[in-house]
Amino acid sequence: MLEKIILLGITLIMAIMAHSLTFPPEPSSDATRDEVLIALTVWGEARGSTPQDQIAIARVIRNRVADPRFPNTVQGVVWQPYQFSCWNDNDPNRSKLPRVLELDPHAYNRALGIARMVLAEPAPDPQSKNRFLNYHAVTRDLAKHPNHWAHHGRGKTRIGGHYFYLDALAPSPSPSSPSA
């Protein structure tokens, strides 16, 4: 057990170091780092989705920060290995994140507005129907790419192109669960 905890810690430190070296410059001088990280994650995960879908993804990040089973910072949550696919090195969206303003400034600015709105909201009660902690795309084939938590999560709700879950098992650092 101790070996797994040490390995997870080393993996997380390596991921944070790798991301901090390639983090894009802040696109807006008045945006906080948390706002930028949530906006980039929403853009990378769901830029073509409905605003309701994007808001729900931003809330997953906020809810995880408040949950003791996850890192307690936005950076820790979004950069946690294999949780938000747009930050995975092998995801095609990863290389687009530093060029977000060049590629799609309108969608990024919408995501930044959503990040600001969600961060201004109070964290929901643990029993709230808006306290989603996990999600995956509706198109994800769980038979081919299983998420260990998708079968155990409660309160499955579809919003736009994603299924959201109220609660699930604690995250696994294994590459077999590459999406939030």
Rosetta silent file (secondary structure, phi, psi, omega in degrees, C-alpha in Angstrom):
SEQUENCE: MLEKIILLGITLIMAIMAHSLTFPPEPSSDATRDEVLIALTVWGEARGSTPQDQIAIARVIRNRVADPRFPNTVQGVVWQPYQFSCWNDNDPNRSKLPRVLELDPHAYNRALGIARMVLAEPAPDPQSKNRFLNYHAVTRDLAKHPNHWAHHGRGKTRIGGHYFYLDALAPSPSPSSPSA
SCORE:     score description
SCORE:     0.000 S_00000001
   1 L     0.000  -46.647  179.578    0.000    0.000    0.000 S_00000001
   2 H   -61.022  -37.937  178.745    2.769    2.423    0.947 S_00000001
   3 H   -62.615  -39.474  178.895    4.540    1.666   -2.345 S_00000001
   4 H   -65.048  -40.802  179.502    1.382    2.580   -4.284 S_00000001
   5 H   -64.644  -43.133  178.612    1.065    5.869   -2.403 S_00000001
   6 H   -63.554  -44.565  179.350    4.727    6.725   -3.068 S_00000001
   7 H   -62.262  -42.586  177.798    4.366    5.817   -6.750 S_00000001
   8 H   -62.003  -42.733  178.615    1.224    7.941   -7.042 S_00000001
   9 H   -61.728  -44.797  178.831    3.030   10.864   -5.381 S_00000001
  10 H   -63.542  -43.503  179.600    6.005   10.583   -7.724 S_00000001
  11 H   -60.974  -44.023 -179.743    3.693   10.326  -10.751 S_00000001
  12 H   -65.201  -43.066  178.270    1.756   13.403   -9.661 S_00000001
  13 H   -61.890  -43.463  179.451    4.917   15.433   -9.026 S_00000001
  14 H   -63.431  -41.167  179.931    6.312   14.455  -12.439 S_00000001
  15 H   -64.792  -42.983  179.568    3.035   15.399  -14.144 S_00000001
  16 H   -64.017  -42.643  178.788    2.914   18.789  -12.405 S_00000001
  17 H   -62.514  -43.738 -179.282    6.537   19.492  -13.314 S_00000001
  18 H   -64.063  -42.651 -179.667    5.939   18.544  -16.953 S_00000001
  19 H   -69.774  -36.941 -177.831    2.817   20.682  -17.197 S_00000001
  20 H   -66.923  -26.365  178.521    4.358   23.672  -15.464 S_00000001
  21 H   -75.409  -24.359 -175.782    7.127   23.737  -18.059 S_00000001
  22 H  -115.503    9.596 -178.325    4.642   23.871  -20.927 S_00000001
  23 L   -63.643  132.943 -178.424    1.813   25.897  -19.413 S_00000001
  24 L   -69.556  153.875  175.859    0.670   28.573  -21.869 S_00000001
  25 L   -60.751  149.953 -179.221    1.028   32.224  -20.943 S_00000001
  26 L   -63.163  120.095 -176.760   -2.072   33.637  -19.352 S_00000001
  27 L   -67.792  -22.416 -177.645   -4.281   34.762  -22.251 S_00000001
  28 L  -129.755  128.488 -176.118   -6.008   37.471  -20.222 S_00000001
  29 L   -65.472  -22.607 -179.671   -4.212   39.827  -17.876 S_00000001
  30 L   -98.890    3.302  179.652   -7.198   39.913  -15.517 S_00000001
  31 L   -87.245  138.048  175.486   -7.756   36.128  -15.428 S_00000001
  32 L   -79.717  163.234  178.434   -6.591   34.160  -12.422 S_00000001
  33 H   -60.316  -40.909  178.064   -4.578   30.971  -12.871 S_00000001
  34 H   -62.221  -42.687  178.142   -7.563   28.901  -11.652 S_00000001
  35 H   -61.610  -43.338 -179.626   -9.844   30.605  -14.185 S_00000001
  36 H   -64.863  -45.107 -179.237   -7.360   29.948  -16.988 S_00000001
  37 H   -63.401  -41.972  177.750   -6.872   26.289  -16.025 S_00000001
  38 H   -67.279  -43.647  179.968  -10.611   25.638  -15.855 S_00000001
  39 H   -60.969  -44.160  178.222  -11.209   27.522  -19.117 S_00000001
  40 H   -63.248  -39.949  179.689   -8.478   25.562  -20.910 S_00000001
  41 H   -66.672  -45.625  177.427   -9.856   22.298  -19.560 S_00000001
  42 H   -60.880  -44.132  178.757  -13.423   23.143  -20.583 S_00000001
  43 H   -61.205  -46.733 -177.670  -12.164   24.231  -24.010 S_00000001
  44 H   -69.642  -29.732 -177.314  -10.072   21.072  -24.427 S_00000001
  45 H   -91.277  -30.827 -168.576  -12.794   18.728  -23.194 S_00000001
  46 H  -154.387   36.983 -176.150  -15.956   20.262  -24.645 S_00000001
  47 L   -61.847  -25.507  179.291  -15.466   23.353  -26.823 S_00000001
  48 L   -94.606    5.154 -176.699  -18.136   22.148  -29.276 S_00000001
  49 L   -89.927  174.349  178.807  -20.640   21.259  -26.564 S_00000001
  50 L   -70.204  157.398  175.049  -23.558   23.198  -25.157 S_00000001
  51 H   -57.184  -37.475  179.483  -22.967   25.826  -22.462 S_00000001
  52 H   -62.169  -40.274  177.514  -24.821   23.576  -19.968 S_00000001
  53 H   -63.748  -45.730  179.894  -22.392   20.749  -20.748 S_00000001
  54 H   -65.177  -38.940  177.502  -19.390   23.066  -20.327 S_00000001
  55 H   -63.057  -42.925  179.935  -20.752   24.433  -17.044 S_00000001
  56 H   -62.713  -38.084  177.511  -21.183   20.886  -15.721 S_00000001
  57 H   -66.273  -42.868  176.908  -17.550   20.064  -16.613 S_00000001
  58 H   -61.677  -36.954  178.258  -16.336   23.210  -14.832 S_00000001
  59 H   -68.426  -33.882  175.880  -18.405   22.177  -11.812 S_00000001
  60 H   -57.599  -44.761  179.155  -16.780   18.737  -11.796 S_00000001
  61 H   -60.870  -51.457 -179.749  -13.426   20.504  -11.361 S_00000001
  62 H   -59.369  -42.200 -178.951  -14.754   22.761   -8.602 S_00000001
  63 H   -66.591  -36.105  177.999  -16.461   19.825   -6.865 S_00000001
  64 H   -67.552  -38.187  177.656  -13.295   17.736   -6.947 S_00000001
  65 H   -58.387  -36.503 -178.201  -11.288   20.547   -5.352 S_00000001
  66 H   -82.832  -10.379 -176.367  -13.790   20.470   -2.459 S_00000001
  67 L   -95.753  127.969 -176.197  -13.742   16.651   -2.169 S_00000001
  68 L   -65.452  -11.462  178.887  -11.032   15.152    0.094 S_00000001
  69 L   -82.096   -6.274 -177.545  -10.489   12.231   -2.321 S_00000001
  70 L  -123.667  166.749  174.956   -9.008   14.591   -4.916 S_00000001
  71 L   -57.093  154.272 -174.812   -6.277   17.256   -4.894 S_00000001
  72 L   -99.550   18.691  174.808   -7.397   20.468   -3.159 S_00000001
  73 L  -131.296  155.874  177.112   -6.359   22.903   -5.909 S_00000001
  74 H   -59.711  -45.880  179.971   -7.647   23.490   -9.427 S_00000001
  75 H   -58.798  -45.568  179.350   -4.169   22.806  -10.815 S_00000001
  76 H   -61.364  -38.419 -179.548   -3.917   19.549   -8.870 S_00000001
  77 H   -70.120  -51.530 -173.797   -7.329   18.421  -10.084 S_00000001
  78 H   -72.329  -27.297  179.717   -6.977   19.216  -13.800 S_00000001
  79 L   -95.686    4.352  177.012   -3.398   17.937  -14.020 S_00000001
  80 L   -62.910  128.845 -174.453   -4.058   14.760  -12.061 S_00000001
  81 L   -53.007  132.668  173.143   -2.871   11.975  -14.387 S_00000001
  82 L    62.996   29.423  178.653   -5.522   10.429  -16.635 S_00000001
  83 L  -106.865  -43.447  177.193   -8.431   12.450  -15.276 S_00000001
  84 L  -120.095  109.031 -168.072   -9.024   15.134  -17.920 S_00000001
  85 H   -58.665  -28.927 -177.985   -8.001   13.759  -21.285 S_00000001
  86 H   -64.757  -16.950  177.991   -7.102   17.123  -22.846 S_00000001
  87 H   -95.593   -4.901  177.737   -4.083   17.286  -20.472 S_00000001
  88 L   -74.278  137.685 -177.529   -2.835   13.780  -21.388 S_00000001
  89 L   -57.695  -30.906 -177.320    0.290   13.883  -23.531 S_00000001
  90 L   -89.405    1.807 -179.699   -1.230   11.496  -26.087 S_00000001
  91 L   -85.770  134.980 -178.517   -4.464   13.479  -26.512 S_00000001
  92 L   -61.978  -24.390  179.173   -4.708   15.543  -29.731 S_00000001
  93 L   -74.879  -22.217 -176.771   -6.123   18.499  -27.773 S_00000001
  94 H   -56.819  -44.981 -177.624   -3.021   18.711  -25.529 S_00000001
  95 H   -72.824  -15.676 -179.797   -0.889   20.353  -28.227 S_00000001
  96 H   -85.068  -23.552 -174.446   -3.687   22.841  -28.988 S_00000001
  97 H   -56.501  -43.495  179.577   -3.977   24.244  -25.446 S_00000001
  98 H   -66.498  -16.548 -176.990   -0.984   26.642  -25.707 S_00000001
  99 H  -111.074   23.322 -172.933   -2.466   28.027  -28.957 S_00000001
 100 H   -56.959  -42.192 -178.390   -6.059   28.398  -27.780 S_00000001
 101 H   -69.376  -29.989  177.344   -6.340   32.127  -28.558 S_00000001
 102 H   -75.241  -38.751 -174.481   -4.961   31.591  -32.040 S_00000001
 103 H   -81.338  -41.586 -172.819   -7.194   28.562  -32.757 S_00000001
 104 L  -160.165   69.544 -175.609  -10.534   29.541  -31.252 S_00000001
 105 H   -61.990  -34.852 -179.091  -10.626   32.759  -29.218 S_00000001
 106 H   -63.508  -49.020 -179.359  -14.438   32.935  -29.139 S_00000001
 107 H   -65.366  -36.784  178.345  -14.836   29.447  -27.636 S_00000001
 108 H   -65.916  -44.330  179.959  -11.996   30.101  -25.181 S_00000001
 109 H   -63.309  -35.851  174.694  -13.528   33.395  -23.999 S_00000001
 110 H   -63.558  -44.150  178.768  -16.872   31.619  -23.495 S_00000001
 111 H   -63.337  -36.992  177.956  -15.054   28.932  -21.445 S_00000001
 112 H   -65.606  -40.364  176.038  -13.306   31.656  -19.426 S_00000001
 113 H   -62.753  -40.454  177.378  -16.688   33.243  -18.622 S_00000001
 114 H   -64.868  -43.117  178.914  -17.995   29.851  -17.522 S_00000001
 115 H   -59.042  -45.297  179.568  -14.907   29.308  -15.335 S_00000001
 116 H   -62.606  -42.857 -179.540  -15.443   32.673  -13.644 S_00000001
 117 H   -62.861  -47.198 -176.971  -19.131   31.980  -13.078 S_00000001
 118 H   -67.475  -39.509  178.428  -18.532   28.524  -11.584 S_00000001
 119 H   -66.745  -25.488  178.983  -15.696   29.698   -9.341 S_00000001
 120 H   -80.659  -17.465  178.848  -17.976   32.455   -7.999 S_00000001
 121 L   -74.355  147.682  172.946  -20.671   29.925   -7.043 S_00000001
 122 L   -70.145  146.990  176.662  -20.615   28.448   -3.558 S_00000001
 123 L   -62.439  137.748 -177.008  -19.557   24.799   -3.465 S_00000001
 124 L   -73.520  159.075  173.403  -22.682   22.641   -3.352 S_00000001
 125 L   -59.575  144.765 -179.849  -23.790   20.545   -0.433 S_00000001
 126 L   -55.383  -23.953  179.304  -22.392   16.979   -0.725 S_00000001
 127 L   -93.709    1.518 -177.654  -25.955   15.707   -1.332 S_00000001
 128 L   -63.660  146.449  177.973  -26.709   18.280   -4.042 S_00000001
 129 L   -73.660   -8.634  177.991  -27.823   17.012   -7.435 S_00000001
 130 L   -99.716   10.700 -176.287  -25.205   19.332   -8.986 S_00000001
 131 L   -92.998   54.554  178.632  -22.237   17.766   -7.171 S_00000001
 132 L   -68.435  139.541  178.586  -20.955   15.746  -10.104 S_00000001
 133 L  -116.852  -17.607 -177.733  -17.470   14.297   -9.627 S_00000001
 134 E  -141.757  158.207  174.360  -17.000   12.296  -12.818 S_00000001
 135 E  -159.640  163.687  170.261  -18.112   12.328  -16.423 S_00000001
 136 E  -153.089  159.465 -179.836  -17.409   10.763  -19.783 S_00000001
 137 E   -65.676  143.953  176.857  -18.500   11.399  -23.353 S_00000001
 138 L   -57.673  -33.732 -177.297  -21.738    9.754  -24.427 S_00000001
 139 L   -77.809   -6.660 -178.470  -19.812    8.313  -27.370 S_00000001
 140 L   -66.788  126.254  177.515  -17.264    6.560  -25.136 S_00000001
 141 L   -86.228   99.854 -176.481  -17.434    2.798  -25.618 S_00000001
 142 L   -68.373  -19.294  176.194  -17.150    1.556  -22.039 S_00000001
 143 L   -70.718  -37.860  179.582  -16.740   -2.024  -23.250 S_00000001
 144 L   -87.053  -35.091 -176.686  -13.528   -1.073  -25.087 S_00000001
 145 L  -129.979   76.621 -174.954  -12.374    1.730  -22.773 S_00000001
 146 L   -72.824  146.947  169.250  -13.782    1.069  -19.299 S_00000001
 147 L  -110.304  122.655 -176.572  -13.741    3.569  -16.473 S_00000001
 148 L   -58.680  -28.013 -176.934  -13.706    1.720  -13.160 S_00000001
 149 L   -84.785  -22.564 -174.997  -15.948    4.387  -11.632 S_00000001
 150 L   -62.632  -29.925 -179.469  -18.584    4.512  -14.403 S_00000001
 151 L   -84.843  -13.806 -177.124  -20.107    1.249  -13.222 S_00000001
 152 L  -110.280  -13.072 -177.663  -20.133    2.326   -9.566 S_00000001
 153 L   -67.342  150.233  178.043  -21.158    5.962   -9.857 S_00000001
 154 E  -112.597  159.627  176.030  -24.599    6.983   -8.729 S_00000001
 155 L    70.915   41.887  179.820  -26.894    9.608  -10.139 S_00000001
 156 L   -64.078  124.855 -178.354  -25.990    9.193  -13.813 S_00000001
 157 E  -134.514  135.824  176.228  -27.317   12.229  -15.692 S_00000001
 158 E   -94.587  128.518  173.108  -26.910   13.167  -19.337 S_00000001
 159 E  -131.063  115.917 -178.503  -26.071   16.784  -20.093 S_00000001
 160 L    58.184 -128.663 -176.211  -25.265   17.505  -23.711 S_00000001
 161 L   -94.262   19.820 -177.724  -22.679   15.071  -25.022 S_00000001
 162 E  -135.600  151.879  167.890  -21.598   13.717  -21.619 S_00000001
 163 E  -100.048  132.422  178.998  -22.834   11.489  -18.809 S_00000001
 164 E  -114.053  146.346 -177.784  -22.189   12.955  -15.362 S_00000001
 165 E  -122.974  135.996  179.330  -22.076   11.007  -12.094 S_00000001
 166 L   -65.604  -39.603 -177.184  -22.856   12.310   -8.614 S_00000001
 167 E  -152.878  155.166  178.535  -20.313   10.106   -6.939 S_00000001
 168 L  -157.643  177.747  177.861  -17.876    7.404   -7.828 S_00000001
 169 L   -66.719  160.633  177.121  -14.908    5.595   -6.423 S_00000001
 170 L   -57.873  150.413 -176.296  -11.716    7.537   -5.754 S_00000001
 171 L   -64.266  150.976  177.481   -9.648    8.120   -8.923 S_00000001
 172 L  -108.474  138.683  179.172   -7.168    5.576  -10.120 S_00000001
 173 L   -80.718    1.944 -174.596   -3.766    6.639  -11.450 S_00000001
 174 L   -75.222  148.619  179.253   -3.751    3.789  -13.952 S_00000001
 175 L   -65.564   -5.912 -179.670   -3.794    4.558  -17.699 S_00000001
 176 L   -77.343   -4.250  179.037   -6.955    2.449  -18.006 S_00000001
 177 L  -128.165   68.129 -170.968   -9.067    5.427  -16.874 S_00000001
 178 L   -80.301    4.055  178.133   -8.002    8.299  -19.141 S_00000001
 179 L  -128.701  161.501 -178.673  -11.023   10.567  -18.866 S_00000001
 180 L   -71.792    0.000    0.000  -12.752   12.474  -16.153 S_00000001
